[in-house]
PDB file of C-alpha atoms and ligand atoms in Angstrom:
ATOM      1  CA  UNK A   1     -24.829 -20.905   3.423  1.00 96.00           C
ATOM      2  CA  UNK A   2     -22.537 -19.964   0.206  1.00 98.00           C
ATOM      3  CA  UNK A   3     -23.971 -16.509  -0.667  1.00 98.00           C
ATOM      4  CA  UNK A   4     -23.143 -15.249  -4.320  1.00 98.00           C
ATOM      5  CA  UNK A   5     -20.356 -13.091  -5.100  1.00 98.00           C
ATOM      6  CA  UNK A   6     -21.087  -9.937  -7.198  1.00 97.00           C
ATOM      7  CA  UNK A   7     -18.646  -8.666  -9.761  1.00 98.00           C
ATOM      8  CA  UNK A   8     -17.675  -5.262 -10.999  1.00 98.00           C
ATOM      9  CA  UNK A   9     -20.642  -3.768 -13.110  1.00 98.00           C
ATOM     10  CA  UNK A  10     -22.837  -4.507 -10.437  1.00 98.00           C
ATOM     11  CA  UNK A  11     -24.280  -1.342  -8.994  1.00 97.00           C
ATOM     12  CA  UNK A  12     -24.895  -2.543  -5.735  1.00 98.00           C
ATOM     13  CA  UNK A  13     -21.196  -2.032  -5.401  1.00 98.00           C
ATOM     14  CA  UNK A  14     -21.165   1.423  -5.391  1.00 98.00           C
ATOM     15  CA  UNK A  15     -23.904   1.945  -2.715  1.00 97.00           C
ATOM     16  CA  UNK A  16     -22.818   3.370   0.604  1.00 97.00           C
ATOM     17  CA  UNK A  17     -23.726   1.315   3.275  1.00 98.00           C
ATOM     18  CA  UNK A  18     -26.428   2.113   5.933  1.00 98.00           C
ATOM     19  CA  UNK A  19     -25.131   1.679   9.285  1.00 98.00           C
ATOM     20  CA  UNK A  20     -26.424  -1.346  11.552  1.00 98.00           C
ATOM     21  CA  UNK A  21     -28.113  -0.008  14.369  1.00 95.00           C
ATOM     22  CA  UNK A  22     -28.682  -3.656  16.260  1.00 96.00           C
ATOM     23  CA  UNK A  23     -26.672  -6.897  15.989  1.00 97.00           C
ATOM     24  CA  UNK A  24     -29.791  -8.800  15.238  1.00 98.00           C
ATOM     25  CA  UNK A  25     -29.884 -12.851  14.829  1.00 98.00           C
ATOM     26  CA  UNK A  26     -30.341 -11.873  10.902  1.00 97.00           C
ATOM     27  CA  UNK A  27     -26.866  -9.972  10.951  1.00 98.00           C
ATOM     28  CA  UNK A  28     -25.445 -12.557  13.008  1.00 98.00           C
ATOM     29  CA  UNK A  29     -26.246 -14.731  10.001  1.00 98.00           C
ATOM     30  CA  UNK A  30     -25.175 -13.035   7.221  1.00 98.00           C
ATOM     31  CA  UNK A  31     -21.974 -12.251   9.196  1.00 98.00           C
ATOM     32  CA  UNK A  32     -21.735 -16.406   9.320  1.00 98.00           C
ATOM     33  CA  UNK A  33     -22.678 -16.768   5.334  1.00 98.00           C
ATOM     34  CA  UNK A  34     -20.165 -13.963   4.343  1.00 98.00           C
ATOM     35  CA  UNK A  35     -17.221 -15.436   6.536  1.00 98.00           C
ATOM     36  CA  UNK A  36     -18.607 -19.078   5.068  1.00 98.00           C
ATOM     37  CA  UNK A  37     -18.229 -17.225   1.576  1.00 98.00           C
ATOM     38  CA  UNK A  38     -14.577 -15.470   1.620  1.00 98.00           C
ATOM     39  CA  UNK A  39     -13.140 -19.005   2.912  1.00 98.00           C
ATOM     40  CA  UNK A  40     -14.760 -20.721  -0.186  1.00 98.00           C
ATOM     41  CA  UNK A  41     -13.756 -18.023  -2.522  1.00 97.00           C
ATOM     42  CA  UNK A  42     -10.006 -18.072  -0.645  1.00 96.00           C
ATOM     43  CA  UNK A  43     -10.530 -14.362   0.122  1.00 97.00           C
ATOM     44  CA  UNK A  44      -9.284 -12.198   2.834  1.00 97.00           C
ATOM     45  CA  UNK A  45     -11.733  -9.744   3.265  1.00 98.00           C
ATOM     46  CA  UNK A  46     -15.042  -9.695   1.679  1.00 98.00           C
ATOM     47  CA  UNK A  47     -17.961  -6.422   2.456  1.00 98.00           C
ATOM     48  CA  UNK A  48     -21.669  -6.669   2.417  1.00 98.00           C
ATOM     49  CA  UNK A  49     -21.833  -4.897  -0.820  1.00 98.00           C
ATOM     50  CA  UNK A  50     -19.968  -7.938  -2.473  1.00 98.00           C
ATOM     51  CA  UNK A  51     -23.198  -9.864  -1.503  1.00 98.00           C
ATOM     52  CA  UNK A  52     -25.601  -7.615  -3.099  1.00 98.00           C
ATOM     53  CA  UNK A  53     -26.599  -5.751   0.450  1.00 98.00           C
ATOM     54  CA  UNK A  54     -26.063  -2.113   0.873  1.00 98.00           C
ATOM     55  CA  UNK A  55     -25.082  -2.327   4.777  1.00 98.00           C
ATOM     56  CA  UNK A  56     -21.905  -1.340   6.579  1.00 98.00           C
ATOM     57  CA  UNK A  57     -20.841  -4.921   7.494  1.00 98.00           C
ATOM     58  CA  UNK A  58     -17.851  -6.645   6.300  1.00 98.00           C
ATOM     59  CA  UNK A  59     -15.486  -9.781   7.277  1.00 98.00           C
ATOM     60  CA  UNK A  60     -11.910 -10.726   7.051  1.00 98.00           C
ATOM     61  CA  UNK A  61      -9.748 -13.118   7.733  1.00 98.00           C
ATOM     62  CA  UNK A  62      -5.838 -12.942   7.169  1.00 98.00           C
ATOM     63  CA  UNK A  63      -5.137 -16.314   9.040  1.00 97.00           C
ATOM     64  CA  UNK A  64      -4.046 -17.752   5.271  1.00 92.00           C
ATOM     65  CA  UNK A  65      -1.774 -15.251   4.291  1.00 91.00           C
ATOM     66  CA  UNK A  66       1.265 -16.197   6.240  1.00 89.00           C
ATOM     67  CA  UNK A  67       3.544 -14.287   3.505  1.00 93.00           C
ATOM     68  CA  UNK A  68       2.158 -10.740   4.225  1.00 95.00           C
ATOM     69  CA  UNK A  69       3.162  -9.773   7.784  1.00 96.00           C
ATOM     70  CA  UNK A  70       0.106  -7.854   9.563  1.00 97.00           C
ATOM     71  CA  UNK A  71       0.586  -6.121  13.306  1.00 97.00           C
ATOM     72  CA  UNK A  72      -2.167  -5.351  15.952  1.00 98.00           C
ATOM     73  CA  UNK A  73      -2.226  -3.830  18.876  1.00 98.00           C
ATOM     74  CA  UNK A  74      -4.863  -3.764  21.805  1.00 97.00           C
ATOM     75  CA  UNK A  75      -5.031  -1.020  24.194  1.00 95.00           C
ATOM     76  CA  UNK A  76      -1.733   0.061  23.690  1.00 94.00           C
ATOM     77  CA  UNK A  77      -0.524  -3.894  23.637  1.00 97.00           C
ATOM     78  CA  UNK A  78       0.884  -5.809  20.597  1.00 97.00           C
ATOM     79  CA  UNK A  79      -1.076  -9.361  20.290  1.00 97.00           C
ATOM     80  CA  UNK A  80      -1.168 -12.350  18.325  1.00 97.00           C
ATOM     81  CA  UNK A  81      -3.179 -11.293  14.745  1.00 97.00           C
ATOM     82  CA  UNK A  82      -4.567 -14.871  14.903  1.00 96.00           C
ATOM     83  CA  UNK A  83      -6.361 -14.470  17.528  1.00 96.00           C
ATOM     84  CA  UNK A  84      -8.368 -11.822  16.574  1.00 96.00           C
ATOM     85  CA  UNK A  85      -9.505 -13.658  13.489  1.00 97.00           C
ATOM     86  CA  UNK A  86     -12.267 -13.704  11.726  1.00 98.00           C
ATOM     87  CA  UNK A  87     -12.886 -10.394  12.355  1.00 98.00           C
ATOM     88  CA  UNK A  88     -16.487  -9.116  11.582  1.00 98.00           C
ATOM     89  CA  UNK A  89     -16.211  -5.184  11.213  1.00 98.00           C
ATOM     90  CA  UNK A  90     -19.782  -3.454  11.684  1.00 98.00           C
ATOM     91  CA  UNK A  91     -19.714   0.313  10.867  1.00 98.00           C
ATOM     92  CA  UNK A  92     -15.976   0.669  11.125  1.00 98.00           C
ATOM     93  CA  UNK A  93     -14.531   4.266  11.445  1.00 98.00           C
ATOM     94  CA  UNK A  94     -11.197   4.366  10.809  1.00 98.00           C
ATOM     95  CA  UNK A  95      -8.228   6.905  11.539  1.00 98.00           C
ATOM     96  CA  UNK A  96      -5.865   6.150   8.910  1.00 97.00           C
ATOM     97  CA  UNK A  97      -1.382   6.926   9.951  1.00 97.00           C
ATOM     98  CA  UNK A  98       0.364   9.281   7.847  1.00 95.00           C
ATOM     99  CA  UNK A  99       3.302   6.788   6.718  1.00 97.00           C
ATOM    100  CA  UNK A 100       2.058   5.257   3.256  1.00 98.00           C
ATOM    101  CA  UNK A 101       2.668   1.760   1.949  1.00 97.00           C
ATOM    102  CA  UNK A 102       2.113   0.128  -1.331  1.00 97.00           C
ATOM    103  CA  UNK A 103       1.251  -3.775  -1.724  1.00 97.00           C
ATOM    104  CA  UNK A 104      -0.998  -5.914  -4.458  1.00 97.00           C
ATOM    105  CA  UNK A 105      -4.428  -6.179  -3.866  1.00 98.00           C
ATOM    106  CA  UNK A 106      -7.351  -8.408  -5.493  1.00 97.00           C
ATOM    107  CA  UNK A 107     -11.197  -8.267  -4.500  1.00 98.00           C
ATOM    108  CA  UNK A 108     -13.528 -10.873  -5.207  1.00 98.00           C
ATOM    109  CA  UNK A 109     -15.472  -9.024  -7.152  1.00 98.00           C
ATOM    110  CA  UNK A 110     -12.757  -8.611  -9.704  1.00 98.00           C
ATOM    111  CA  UNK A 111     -11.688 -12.220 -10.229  1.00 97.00           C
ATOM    112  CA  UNK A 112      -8.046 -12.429 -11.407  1.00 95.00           C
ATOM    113  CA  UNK A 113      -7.182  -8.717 -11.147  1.00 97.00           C
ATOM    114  CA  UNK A 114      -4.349  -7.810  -9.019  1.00 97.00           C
ATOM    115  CA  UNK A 115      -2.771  -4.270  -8.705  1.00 97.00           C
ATOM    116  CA  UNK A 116      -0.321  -2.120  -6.474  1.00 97.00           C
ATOM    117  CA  UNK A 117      -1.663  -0.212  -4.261  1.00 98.00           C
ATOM    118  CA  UNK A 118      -0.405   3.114  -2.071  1.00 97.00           C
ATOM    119  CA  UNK A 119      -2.304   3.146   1.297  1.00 98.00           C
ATOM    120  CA  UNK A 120      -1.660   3.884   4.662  1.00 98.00           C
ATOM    121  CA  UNK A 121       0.297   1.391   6.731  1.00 98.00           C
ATOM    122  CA  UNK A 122      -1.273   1.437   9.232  1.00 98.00           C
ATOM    123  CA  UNK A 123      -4.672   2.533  11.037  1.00 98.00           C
ATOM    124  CA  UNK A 124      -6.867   3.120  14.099  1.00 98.00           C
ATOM    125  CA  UNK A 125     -10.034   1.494  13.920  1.00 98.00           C
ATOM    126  CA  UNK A 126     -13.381   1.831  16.003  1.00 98.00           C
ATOM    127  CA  UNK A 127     -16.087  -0.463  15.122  1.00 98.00           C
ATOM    128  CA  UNK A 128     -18.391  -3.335  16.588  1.00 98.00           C
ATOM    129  CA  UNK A 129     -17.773  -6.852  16.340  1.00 97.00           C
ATOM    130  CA  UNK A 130     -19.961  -9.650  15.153  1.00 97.00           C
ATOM    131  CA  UNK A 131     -21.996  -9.497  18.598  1.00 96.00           C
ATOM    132  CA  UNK A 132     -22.172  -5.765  18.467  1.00 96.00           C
ATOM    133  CA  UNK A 133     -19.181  -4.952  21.151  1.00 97.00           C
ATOM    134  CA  UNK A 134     -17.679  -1.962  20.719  1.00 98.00           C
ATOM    135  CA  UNK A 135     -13.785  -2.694  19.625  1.00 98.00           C
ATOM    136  CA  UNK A 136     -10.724  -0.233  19.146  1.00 98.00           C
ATOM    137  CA  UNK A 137      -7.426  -1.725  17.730  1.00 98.00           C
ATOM    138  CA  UNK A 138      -4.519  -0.436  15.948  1.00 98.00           C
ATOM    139  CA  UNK A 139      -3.165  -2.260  12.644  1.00 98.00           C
ATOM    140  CA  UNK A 140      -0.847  -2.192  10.457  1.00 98.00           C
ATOM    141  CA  UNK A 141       0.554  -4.224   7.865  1.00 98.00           C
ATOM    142  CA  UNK A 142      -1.680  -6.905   5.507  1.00 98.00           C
ATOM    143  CA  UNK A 143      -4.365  -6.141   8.230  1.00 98.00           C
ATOM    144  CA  UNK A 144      -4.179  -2.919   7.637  1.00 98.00           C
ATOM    145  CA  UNK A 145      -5.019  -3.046   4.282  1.00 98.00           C
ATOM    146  CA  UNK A 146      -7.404  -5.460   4.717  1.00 98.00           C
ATOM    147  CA  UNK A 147      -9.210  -3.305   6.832  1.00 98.00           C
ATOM    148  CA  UNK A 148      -9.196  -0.173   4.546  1.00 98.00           C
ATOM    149  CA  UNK A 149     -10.033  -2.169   1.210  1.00 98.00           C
ATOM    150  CA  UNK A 150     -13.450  -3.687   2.889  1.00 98.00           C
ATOM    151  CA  UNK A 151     -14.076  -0.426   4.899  1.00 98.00           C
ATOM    152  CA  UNK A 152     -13.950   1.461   1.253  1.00 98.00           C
ATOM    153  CA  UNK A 153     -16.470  -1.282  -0.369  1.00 98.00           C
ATOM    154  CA  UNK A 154     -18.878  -0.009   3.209  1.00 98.00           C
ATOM    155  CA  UNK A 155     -18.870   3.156   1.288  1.00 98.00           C
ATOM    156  CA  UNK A 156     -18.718   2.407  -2.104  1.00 98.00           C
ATOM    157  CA  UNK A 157     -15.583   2.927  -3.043  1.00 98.00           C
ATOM    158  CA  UNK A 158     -13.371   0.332  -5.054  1.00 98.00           C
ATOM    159  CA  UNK A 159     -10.077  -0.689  -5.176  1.00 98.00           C
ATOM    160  CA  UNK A 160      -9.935   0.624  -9.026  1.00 98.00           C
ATOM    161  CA  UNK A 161     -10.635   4.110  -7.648  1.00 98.00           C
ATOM    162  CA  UNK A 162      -7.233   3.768  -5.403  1.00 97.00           C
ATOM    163  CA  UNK A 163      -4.736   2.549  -8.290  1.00 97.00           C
ATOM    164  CA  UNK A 164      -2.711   4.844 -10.281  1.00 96.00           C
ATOM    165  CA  UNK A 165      -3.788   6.339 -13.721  1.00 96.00           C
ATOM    166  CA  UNK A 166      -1.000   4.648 -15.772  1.00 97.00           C
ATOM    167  CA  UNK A 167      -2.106   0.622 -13.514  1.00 96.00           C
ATOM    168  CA  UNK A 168      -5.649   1.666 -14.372  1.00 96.00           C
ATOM    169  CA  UNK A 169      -5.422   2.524 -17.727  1.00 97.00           C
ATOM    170  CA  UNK A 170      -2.996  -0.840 -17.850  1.00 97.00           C
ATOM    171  CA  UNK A 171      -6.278  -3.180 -16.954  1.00 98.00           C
ATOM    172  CA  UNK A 172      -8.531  -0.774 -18.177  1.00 98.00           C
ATOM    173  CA  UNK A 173      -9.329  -4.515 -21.593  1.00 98.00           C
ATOM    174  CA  UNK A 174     -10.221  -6.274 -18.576  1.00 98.00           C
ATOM    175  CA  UNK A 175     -12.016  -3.749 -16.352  1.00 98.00           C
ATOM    176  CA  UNK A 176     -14.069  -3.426 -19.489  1.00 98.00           C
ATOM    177  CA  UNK A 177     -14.786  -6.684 -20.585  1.00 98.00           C
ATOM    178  CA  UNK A 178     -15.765  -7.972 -16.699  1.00 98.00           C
ATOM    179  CA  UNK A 179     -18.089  -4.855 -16.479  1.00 98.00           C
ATOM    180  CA  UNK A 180     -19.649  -5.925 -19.800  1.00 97.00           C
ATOM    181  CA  UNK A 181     -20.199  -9.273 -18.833  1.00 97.00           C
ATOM    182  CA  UNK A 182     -21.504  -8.272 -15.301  1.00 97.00           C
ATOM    183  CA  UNK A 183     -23.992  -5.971 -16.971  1.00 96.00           C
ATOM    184  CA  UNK A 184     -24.740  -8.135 -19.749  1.00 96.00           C
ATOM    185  CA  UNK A 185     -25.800 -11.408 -16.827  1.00 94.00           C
ATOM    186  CA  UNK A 186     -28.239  -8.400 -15.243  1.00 92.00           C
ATOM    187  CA  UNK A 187     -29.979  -7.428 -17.998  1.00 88.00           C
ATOM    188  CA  UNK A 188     -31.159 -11.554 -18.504  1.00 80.00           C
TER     189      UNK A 188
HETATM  190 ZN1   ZN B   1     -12.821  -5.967  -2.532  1.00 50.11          ZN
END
């Protein structure tokens, strides 16, 4: 089921999520109707937030993005990104490296805004899966930065808070005029 995307303005977005204690059939689902969601919307990533919940559950998929290289490792051993994918992330902690990296990022929730951004390149994560397995991997690359930008949205943060003053201030007609227009739909 297509779920509906919700844009900057939106205050849902900047609620931290409450952790998922048990993988129930429900989460199951929504895990389904987000992944079912970012492929319609051609996104990468896309958090629970996005879809007006306040939870700490988010999917991604970088199977599409052949350009931007991502890495993962397994216990120590490299293997094949594709695999992996989707990836449902349920309360993901995440040990960010040291070494940082900037790239362009978009978000759903900010339709046809693209910045650089500095993160790290790469990072450890612990989190369960869609059927509530405990999982440990190591990223780096697109991944990577997949990973942080939908782990951020688990705790309200946005991509917006991670560009630089001068990129910010840059979009800042457009950051406006979407927030207007978000706030202006809730208010009908
Ligand atoms: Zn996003």
């Amino acid at each position: 089921m297509l779920l509906d995307v919700v844009k900057y303005g939106h205050p849902v977005l900047r609620k931290k999520g409450e952790k998922i204690g048990v993988v129930t059939p429900e989460i199951k689902k929504l895990a389904a109707d987000m992944l079912e969601t970012m492929h319609a919307a051609k996104g990468i990533g896309l958090a629970a937030q996005q879809v007006g919940l306040g939870l700490q559950l988010a999917v991604i998929d970088v199977r599409e993005a052949t350009d931007r290289p991502s890495t993962l490792t397994v216990k120590g051993q490299p293997v094949e990104v594709n695999d992996f994918m989707p990836l449902v992330l349920i309360n993901p902690e995440l040990k960010p490296g040291d070494q940082p990296a900037a790239g362009t990022e978009g978000c759903l929730s900010f339709p046809e805004i693209f910045a650089e951004i500095v993160r790290p390149e790469s990072v450890d994560v612990v989190a369960l899966n869609g059927k509530g397995e405990r999982i440990e991997f190591h990223c780096g690359g697109l991944l990577a930065r997949v990973v942080q930008h939908e782990t951020d949205h688990l705790h309200g943060i946005l991509f917006i808070d991670r560009m630089s003053r001068e990129t910010k201030a840059e979009l800042k007609p457009q950051l406006d005029e979407l927030q207007a227009a978000t706030k202006a739909t809730l208010k009908q």
